[in-house]
Tab-separated table of C-alpha atoms and ligand atoms in Angstrom:
chain	number	residue	atom	x	y	z
L	1	MET	CA	-19.223	30.464	0.682
L	2	PRO	CA	-21.990	32.461	2.221
L	3	ASN	CA	-22.999	30.814	3.984
L	4	HIS	CA	-26.019	28.812	5.224
L	5	ARG	CA	-23.602	27.003	7.701
L	6	VAL	CA	-23.079	30.538	9.567
L	7	THR	CA	-26.742	31.317	9.446
L	8	ARG	CA	-27.719	27.849	11.257
L	9	LEU	CA	-24.953	28.606	13.674
L	10	ARG	CA	-26.326	31.620	14.529
L	11	GLU	CA	-29.940	30.313	15.308
L	12	LEU	CA	-28.027	27.982	17.894
L	13	ILE	CA	-26.034	30.815	19.474
L	14	ALA	CA	-29.249	32.825	19.884
L	15	LYS	CA	-30.760	29.790	21.851
L	16	SER	CA	-27.543	29.791	23.887
L	17	GLU	CA	-26.432	31.929	27.030
L	18	GLY	CA	-23.589	33.398	24.855
L	19	ASP	CA	-23.503	36.429	22.728
L	20	ALA	CA	-20.592	34.920	20.240
L	21	LEU	CA	-18.629	31.754	19.488
L	22	LEU	CA	-15.034	31.505	19.401
L	23	VAL	CA	-14.257	28.663	16.737
L	24	THR	CA	-10.550	27.063	17.717
L	25	HIS	CA	-11.182	23.397	16.376
L	26	PRO	CA	-9.336	23.486	12.975
L	27	ILE	CA	-11.756	21.031	11.361
L	28	ASN	CA	-14.732	23.453	12.420
L	29	ARG	CA	-12.846	26.420	11.347
L	30	ARG	CA	-12.606	24.824	7.770
L	31	TYR	CA	-16.232	23.810	7.790
L	32	LEU	CA	-17.563	27.093	8.648
L	33	THR	CA	-15.100	29.439	6.465
L	34	GLY	CA	-13.604	27.020	3.579
L	35	PHE	CA	-10.289	28.159	4.931
L	36	THR	CA	-7.952	25.438	4.535
L	37	GLY	CA	-4.726	27.218	6.290
L	38	SER	CA	-3.397	25.716	9.403
L	39	SER	CA	-3.862	28.611	11.968
L	40	GLY	CA	-6.326	30.923	13.114
L	41	VAL	CA	-9.633	31.328	14.947
L	42	VAL	CA	-13.301	32.136	13.970
L	43	LEU	CA	-15.499	34.526	15.751
L	44	ILE	CA	-19.220	34.627	15.135
L	45	THR	CA	-21.774	36.959	16.539
L	46	ALA	CA	-25.327	37.697	15.607
L	47	ASN	CA	-23.906	40.369	13.057
L	48	HIS	CA	-20.236	39.688	12.711
L	49	ALA	CA	-18.115	36.680	11.204
L	50	ALA	CA	-14.420	37.077	11.413
L	51	LEU	CA	-11.612	34.800	10.773
L	52	VAL	CA	-8.577	35.946	12.748
L	53	THR	CA	-5.165	34.647	11.210
L	54	ASP	CA	-1.662	35.808	10.439
L	55	PHE	CA	0.192	37.118	7.726
L	56	ARG	CA	1.115	34.075	5.975
L	57	TYR	CA	-2.614	33.655	4.888
L	58	LYS	CA	-3.046	37.316	3.668
L	59	GLU	CA	-3.908	35.927	0.142
L	60	GLN	CA	-5.395	32.532	0.670
L	61	ALA	CA	-7.812	33.717	3.638
L	62	PRO	CA	-9.792	36.201	1.619
L	63	LYS	CA	-10.003	33.901	-1.422
L	64	GLU	CA	-11.074	30.865	0.485
L	65	ALA	CA	-13.160	32.347	3.396
L	66	GLN	CA	-15.703	34.451	1.258
L	67	GLY	CA	-18.278	36.519	3.421
L	68	PHE	CA	-15.661	36.567	6.337
L	69	GLN	CA	-14.006	39.537	7.578
L	70	ILE	CA	-10.343	38.720	7.505
L	71	VAL	CA	-8.527	40.155	10.651
L	72	GLU	CA	-4.597	39.605	10.619
L	73	HIS	CA	-3.457	39.312	13.988
L	74	GLY	CA	0.201	40.491	15.347
L	75	SER	CA	2.189	38.734	17.937
L	76	SER	CA	-0.594	37.996	20.234
L	77	LEU	CA	-3.844	36.308	18.383
L	78	TYR	CA	-5.971	36.463	21.557
L	79	ALA	CA	-5.114	40.523	21.928
L	80	THR	CA	-6.697	40.840	18.503
L	81	VAL	CA	-9.685	38.656	19.457
L	82	SER	CA	-10.152	40.878	22.576
L	83	ASP	CA	-10.057	43.850	20.484
L	84	LEU	CA	-12.933	42.663	18.383
L	85	LEU	CA	-14.767	41.548	21.361
L	86	LYS	CA	-14.772	44.783	22.741
L	87	GLN	CA	-15.857	46.404	19.716
L	88	TRP	CA	-18.746	44.160	19.414
L	89	ASN	CA	-19.878	44.335	23.033
L	90	VAL	CA	-19.607	40.738	23.886
L	91	GLY	CA	-20.004	39.719	27.431
L	92	GLU	CA	-20.118	35.925	27.189
L	93	LEU	CA	-18.206	33.851	24.689
L	94	LEU	CA	-18.969	30.176	23.656
L	95	ILE	CA	-15.675	28.288	23.537
L	96	GLU	CA	-15.144	24.812	22.192
L	97	GLU	CA	-14.568	22.887	25.440
L	98	GLN	CA	-13.426	19.736	23.625
L	99	ASP	CA	-10.692	21.465	21.746
L	100	VAL	CA	-9.142	24.024	24.085
L	101	THR	CA	-6.632	22.554	26.373
L	102	TYR	CA	-6.431	23.749	30.003
L	103	ALA	CA	-3.262	25.544	29.223
L	104	ASN	CA	-4.997	27.521	26.201
L	105	TYR	CA	-7.994	27.980	28.436
L	106	ARG	CA	-5.916	29.886	31.176
L	107	ILE	CA	-4.288	31.966	28.315
L	108	ILE	CA	-7.627	32.885	26.565
L	109	GLU	CA	-9.494	33.583	29.959
L	110	LYS	CA	-6.565	35.971	30.720
L	111	ALA	CA	-6.306	37.775	27.383
L	112	LEU	CA	-9.963	38.024	27.055
L	113	SER	CA	-10.935	39.130	30.533
L	114	PRO	CA	-13.542	40.462	31.425
L	115	VAL	CA	-15.403	38.457	28.898
L	116	LYS	CA	-16.828	35.203	30.561
L	117	LEU	CA	-16.015	31.974	28.807
L	118	ILE	CA	-18.792	29.371	28.728
L	119	THR	CA	-19.159	25.902	26.952
L	120	SER	CA	-20.429	25.881	23.575
L	121	ASP	CA	-21.701	22.286	23.983
L	122	GLY	CA	-20.105	21.125	20.564
L	123	ILE	CA	-22.398	23.503	18.785
L	124	VAL	CA	-20.458	23.135	15.369
L	125	GLU	CA	-20.191	19.462	15.851
L	126	LYS	CA	-23.928	19.401	15.949
L	127	LEU	CA	-24.177	21.170	12.706
L	128	ARG	CA	-21.708	18.856	10.984
L	129	MET	CA	-23.586	15.895	11.883
L	130	LEU	CA	-26.189	17.024	9.058
L	131	LYS	CA	-24.418	16.996	5.955
L	132	ASP	CA	-25.526	19.113	2.998
L	133	GLU	CA	-25.720	18.124	-0.635
L	134	ASP	CA	-22.332	19.707	-1.284
L	135	GLU	CA	-20.862	17.369	1.499
L	136	LEU	CA	-22.576	14.302	0.338
L	137	ALA	CA	-21.399	14.799	-3.165
L	138	ILE	CA	-17.456	14.730	-1.905
L	139	MET	CA	-18.300	11.904	0.530
L	140	GLN	CA	-19.667	9.813	-2.411
L	141	GLU	CA	-16.415	10.537	-4.431
L	142	ALA	CA	-14.391	9.445	-1.430
L	143	ALA	CA	-16.194	6.160	-1.111
L	144	ASP	CA	-16.116	5.738	-4.876
L	145	LEU	CA	-12.060	6.107	-4.507
L	146	ALA	CA	-12.180	3.423	-1.806
L	147	ASP	CA	-14.074	1.109	-3.897
L	148	ARG	CA	-11.704	1.434	-6.827
L	149	ALA	CA	-8.941	0.873	-4.370
L	150	PHE	CA	-10.717	-2.341	-3.299
L	151	GLU	CA	-10.834	-3.464	-6.856
L	152	HIS	CA	-7.232	-2.617	-7.430
L	153	ILE	CA	-5.992	-4.254	-4.292
L	154	LEU	CA	-7.630	-7.643	-4.920
L	155	GLY	CA	-5.072	-8.291	-7.758
L	156	TYR	CA	-2.279	-7.790	-5.479
L	157	ILE	CA	-3.063	-9.827	-2.197
L	158	LYS	CA	-1.437	-13.171	-2.460
L	159	PRO	CA	0.648	-15.661	-0.367
L	160	GLY	CA	4.187	-14.084	0.417
L	161	VAL	CA	3.440	-10.529	0.391
L	162	THR	CA	3.580	-8.631	3.565
L	163	GLU	CA	0.510	-6.877	5.327
L	164	LYS	CA	2.497	-3.445	5.002
L	165	SER	CA	3.196	-3.903	1.470
L	166	ILE	CA	-0.457	-4.436	0.883
L	167	ALA	CA	-1.232	-1.251	3.011
L	168	LEU	CA	1.413	0.636	0.907
L	169	GLU	CA	-0.311	-0.281	-2.547
L	170	LEU	CA	-3.515	0.746	-1.062
L	171	GLU	CA	-2.494	4.108	-0.081
L	172	VAL	CA	-0.400	4.991	-3.163
L	173	PHE	CA	-3.339	3.908	-5.229
L	174	MET	CA	-5.573	6.204	-3.445
L	175	ARG	CA	-2.915	9.215	-3.718
L	176	SER	CA	-2.828	8.432	-7.287
L	177	GLN	CA	-6.485	8.907	-7.846
L	178	GLY	CA	-6.805	12.163	-6.187
L	179	ALA	CA	-6.891	11.348	-2.361
L	180	THR	CA	-4.830	13.807	0.155
L	181	SER	CA	-4.109	10.812	2.144
L	182	SER	CA	-5.543	7.886	3.899
L	183	SER	CA	-8.186	8.870	6.211
L	184	PHE	CA	-6.498	6.932	9.052
L	185	ASP	CA	-3.712	4.082	9.507
L	186	THR	CA	-4.396	1.529	6.999
L	187	ILE	CA	-5.527	-1.825	8.698
L	188	VAL	CA	-4.317	-4.944	7.014
L	189	ALA	CA	-4.867	-7.876	9.399
L	190	SER	CA	-4.229	-11.498	8.219
L	191	GLY	CA	-4.324	-14.993	9.885
L	192	GLU	CA	-4.877	-14.906	13.449
L	193	ARG	CA	-4.030	-11.063	13.216
L	194	SER	CA	-7.492	-10.593	11.696
L	195	ALA	CA	-8.953	-11.070	15.129
L	196	LEU	CA	-7.531	-7.902	16.208
L	197	PRO	CA	-10.162	-5.538	15.482
L	198	HIS	CA	-7.659	-2.685	14.591
L	199	GLY	CA	-4.628	-4.508	13.466
L	200	VAL	CA	-2.512	-1.835	11.886
L	201	ALA	CA	-0.538	-3.531	9.036
L	202	SER	CA	2.321	-5.585	10.206
L	203	ASP	CA	5.459	-7.184	8.583
L	204	ARG	CA	3.358	-10.604	8.677
L	205	VAL	CA	3.514	-12.332	5.420
L	206	ILE	CA	0.303	-13.560	3.937
L	207	GLY	CA	-0.029	-17.238	4.209
L	208	ARG	CA	-2.689	-19.671	2.736
L	209	ASP	CA	-6.303	-20.638	4.010
L	210	GLU	CA	-6.562	-17.553	5.972
L	211	PHE	CA	-8.506	-14.458	6.210
L	212	VAL	CA	-7.159	-11.019	5.353
L	213	LYS	CA	-9.067	-8.063	6.644
L	214	LEU	CA	-8.400	-4.782	5.033
L	215	ASP	CA	-9.977	-1.437	6.822
L	216	TYR	CA	-9.036	1.657	5.202
L	217	GLY	CA	-10.186	4.969	3.458
L	218	ALA	CA	-9.458	7.969	1.305
L	219	TYR	CA	-9.078	11.468	2.800
L	220	TYR	CA	-10.516	13.471	-0.095
L	221	ASN	CA	-11.293	16.994	-0.542
L	222	GLY	CA	-11.562	17.469	3.211
L	223	TYR	CA	-13.708	14.320	3.648
L	224	CYS	CA	-13.210	10.656	4.929
L	225	SER	CA	-14.423	7.490	3.507
L	226	ASP	CA	-13.886	4.191	5.587
L	227	ILE	CA	-14.322	0.615	4.406
L	228	THR	CA	-13.794	-2.671	5.372
L	229	ARG	CA	-13.805	-5.979	3.422
L	230	THR	CA	-12.785	-9.386	4.669
L	231	VAL	CA	-11.222	-12.012	2.018
L	232	VAL	CA	-9.623	-15.426	2.123
L	233	VAL	CA	-6.536	-16.416	0.658
L	234	GLY	CA	-6.503	-20.015	-0.442
L	235	LYS	CA	-9.185	-22.317	0.897
L	236	PRO	CA	-11.738	-21.136	3.142
L	237	SER	CA	-12.722	-23.602	6.089
L	238	ASP	CA	-16.156	-24.095	7.357
L	239	LYS	CA	-15.345	-21.715	10.179
L	240	HIS	CA	-14.310	-18.876	7.856
L	241	ARG	CA	-17.394	-19.502	5.864
L	242	GLU	CA	-19.637	-19.701	8.992
L	243	ILE	CA	-18.514	-16.258	10.601
L	244	TYR	CA	-18.380	-14.473	7.370
L	245	GLU	CA	-21.906	-15.464	6.736
L	246	ILE	CA	-23.157	-14.316	9.963
L	247	VAL	CA	-21.388	-10.942	9.780
L	248	LYS	CA	-22.720	-10.388	6.293
L	249	GLU	CA	-26.142	-11.191	7.208
L	250	ALA	CA	-26.124	-8.917	10.234
L	251	GLN	CA	-24.499	-6.064	8.292
L	252	GLN	CA	-27.258	-6.414	5.608
L	253	PHE	CA	-29.940	-6.659	8.185
L	254	ALA	CA	-28.914	-3.276	9.539
L	255	LEU	CA	-28.628	-1.858	5.983
L	256	ASP	CA	-32.159	-2.853	5.275
L	257	HIS	CA	-33.604	-1.615	8.572
L	258	LEU	CA	-31.794	1.419	9.545
L	259	VAL	CA	-34.278	4.400	9.333
L	260	PRO	CA	-34.495	8.047	10.618
L	261	GLY	CA	-35.987	8.226	14.167
L	262	MET	CA	-34.277	5.332	15.529
L	263	THR	CA	-31.577	5.940	18.324
L	264	GLY	CA	-27.767	5.125	17.523
L	265	LYS	CA	-28.524	2.364	20.327
L	266	GLU	CA	-31.391	0.756	18.164
L	267	GLY	CA	-29.474	1.076	15.032
L	268	ASP	CA	-26.658	-1.085	16.949
L	269	ALA	CA	-29.029	-3.638	18.145
L	270	LEU	CA	-30.028	-4.518	14.438
L	271	THR	CA	-26.548	-6.061	14.289
L	272	ARG	CA	-25.826	-7.215	17.616
L	273	ASP	CA	-28.853	-9.358	17.892
L	274	ILE	CA	-28.172	-11.356	14.943
L	275	ILE	CA	-24.588	-12.002	15.968
L	276	THR	CA	-25.742	-12.737	19.513
L	277	ARG	CA	-28.419	-15.128	18.256
L	278	TYR	CA	-25.738	-17.126	16.350
L	279	GLY	CA	-23.718	-17.365	19.713
L	280	TYR	CA	-21.035	-15.020	18.728
L	281	GLY	CA	-22.072	-11.875	20.645
L	282	GLU	CA	-19.150	-11.861	23.082
L	283	TYR	CA	-16.747	-11.729	20.214
L	284	PHE	CA	-18.370	-8.623	18.699
L	285	GLY	CA	-16.837	-6.047	21.297
L	286	HIS	CA	-17.232	-2.912	19.408
L	287	GLY	CA	-20.092	-0.548	18.349
L	288	THR	CA	-21.982	-1.192	14.975
L	289	GLY	CA	-20.800	2.060	13.535
L	290	HIS	CA	-19.733	5.903	13.902
L	291	GLY	CA	-20.405	9.010	12.258
L	292	LEU	CA	-17.780	10.274	9.537
L	293	GLY	CA	-17.418	13.206	7.496
L	294	MET	CA	-14.420	15.737	7.956
L	295	GLU	CA	-13.294	13.518	10.695
L	296	ILE	CA	-13.011	9.952	10.612
L	297	HIS	CA	-14.910	9.431	13.875
L	298	GLU	CA	-17.691	11.917	14.314
L	299	SER	CA	-21.244	11.858	16.001
L	300	PRO	CA	-23.504	10.072	16.176
L	301	ARG	CA	-22.446	6.643	17.172
L	302	LEU	CA	-24.296	3.271	16.441
L	303	SER	CA	-23.302	1.657	19.708
L	304	LEU	CA	-24.683	0.444	23.059
L	305	THR	CA	-24.775	3.932	24.416
L	306	GLY	CA	-25.689	5.756	21.291
L	307	ASP	CA	-28.519	8.178	22.258
L	308	VAL	CA	-28.637	10.744	19.258
L	309	VAL	CA	-31.821	10.061	17.225
L	310	LEU	CA	-30.767	9.273	13.395
L	311	ALA	CA	-31.837	11.942	10.974
L	312	PRO	CA	-31.610	12.720	7.172
L	313	GLY	CA	-28.205	13.864	6.210
L	314	MET	CA	-26.212	12.039	8.964
L	315	THR	CA	-23.411	9.749	7.632
L	316	VAL	CA	-22.444	6.886	9.625
L	317	THR	CA	-20.492	3.408	9.027
L	318	VAL	CA	-22.150	-0.211	9.678
L	319	GLU	CA	-19.546	-2.325	10.576
L	320	PRO	CA	-20.234	-5.292	12.593
L	321	GLY	CA	-17.527	-8.033	13.300
L	322	ILE	CA	-16.640	-11.310	15.032
L	323	TYR	CA	-13.322	-11.768	16.213
L	324	LEU	CA	-12.152	-15.221	17.472
L	325	PRO	CA	-8.710	-15.183	19.299
L	326	GLY	CA	-6.317	-17.648	17.860
L	327	PHE	CA	-8.375	-18.104	14.666
L	328	GLY	CA	-9.196	-14.941	12.934
L	329	GLY	CA	-12.234	-12.155	12.198
L	330	VAL	CA	-14.187	-10.839	9.899
L	331	ARG	CA	-15.601	-7.318	9.625
L	332	ILE	CA	-17.726	-5.744	6.916
L	333	GLU	CA	-18.233	-1.986	6.770
L	334	ASP	CA	-19.995	0.479	4.589
L	335	ASP	CA	-20.584	4.182	4.739
L	336	ILE	CA	-24.170	5.364	4.473
L	337	VAL	CA	-26.271	8.376	4.541
L	338	ILE	CA	-29.656	8.538	6.429
L	339	THR	CA	-32.327	9.676	3.929
L	340	GLU	CA	-36.042	10.541	4.529
L	341	ASN	CA	-37.290	7.131	4.223
L	342	GLY	CA	-34.040	4.943	5.061
L	343	ILE	CA	-30.535	4.981	3.790
L	344	ARG	CA	-28.349	5.416	0.727
L	345	ILE	CA	-25.298	3.439	0.523
L	346	LEU	CA	-22.069	5.142	-0.566
L	347	THR	CA	-19.554	2.430	-0.609
L	348	LYS	CA	-20.528	-0.310	-3.135
L	349	SER	CA	-17.509	-2.910	-3.213
L	350	PRO	CA	-18.979	-6.552	-3.368
L	351	LYS	CA	-19.685	-8.384	-0.139
L	352	HIS	CA	-19.998	-12.067	-1.088
L	353	LEU	CA	-16.946	-14.133	0.168
L	354	ILE	CA	-14.168	-13.250	-1.952
L	355	VAL	CA	-11.719	-16.271	-2.341
L	356	LEU	CA	-8.085	-15.421	-3.734
L	357	ASP	CA	-6.232	-18.145	-5.035
X	401	ZN	ZN1	-13.090	1.354	8.968
X	402	ZN	ZN1	-15.069	2.663	10.833
């Protein structure tokens, strides 16, 4: 994979105080190299790009990390890294401060001395915010898989089944369709539990005349999808209908008005202002959405504090909700990509109030 990601990264390194970047974050390692192994670090300088890993990956690493120098380390990874940095005359090394624990920092500092360690300020995560066409194609497939799972699960949800059995059915279906795993712990929250924004599936048995909120996603080919739909089993009350329609209106308004150039905070206001206008602002206690990609939660955020300016290629969720304690809650969530003029929606499952009887 030679490698516009490395080229873009080098531009950012050139603008930084550092001579080189040490990549320790496993997802960033895979993003830059294509290497799917579970151990190793990446070193990038203006002229060198190396994957330092161990003998277990002797065959796999050169196949996957094309364009990278593959360096096998012995008993000490950082002794090998130190040798490379000396060869390459690196004086100041950017490290991934979000990933390196304090204990590892001390190990790295000692092993690489006298190289000075400085913060990379999330340099690779900044690149990862902007998805390329290859990534968007995979994310569309991950979203399609979640959509097929929704269609499948509608036939399974009924009074008498437990939340956990619904979650299991969703996960088995997604695995059977090519997912590596679910992209996070599947949320199935029914009845009063649907008022829990993150109610992971429990032993609760689905009753009648109540919400069932499903929030799940497929981890597929290294990328995540993330979808929420809320349905009613039995007969919806006026209250069910009222809050469902408000959330739907807020979500649709955001989908219709999100554009590049907006901040995450402005994006958040698109849903929040509507929910607040209907008097339910205090029951919408989380942000409107989050970036997603190789990880389920990435930058940028659509939230009250979201200061990143949305740009074409960013992928985010749009997921307003209303949660009424003691009654239940609704959330509707889609995955979208910011385009030149607006957005494209990746998840396409229906959003009218589905009533299962
Ligand atoms: Zn979700
Ligand atoms: Zn989400």
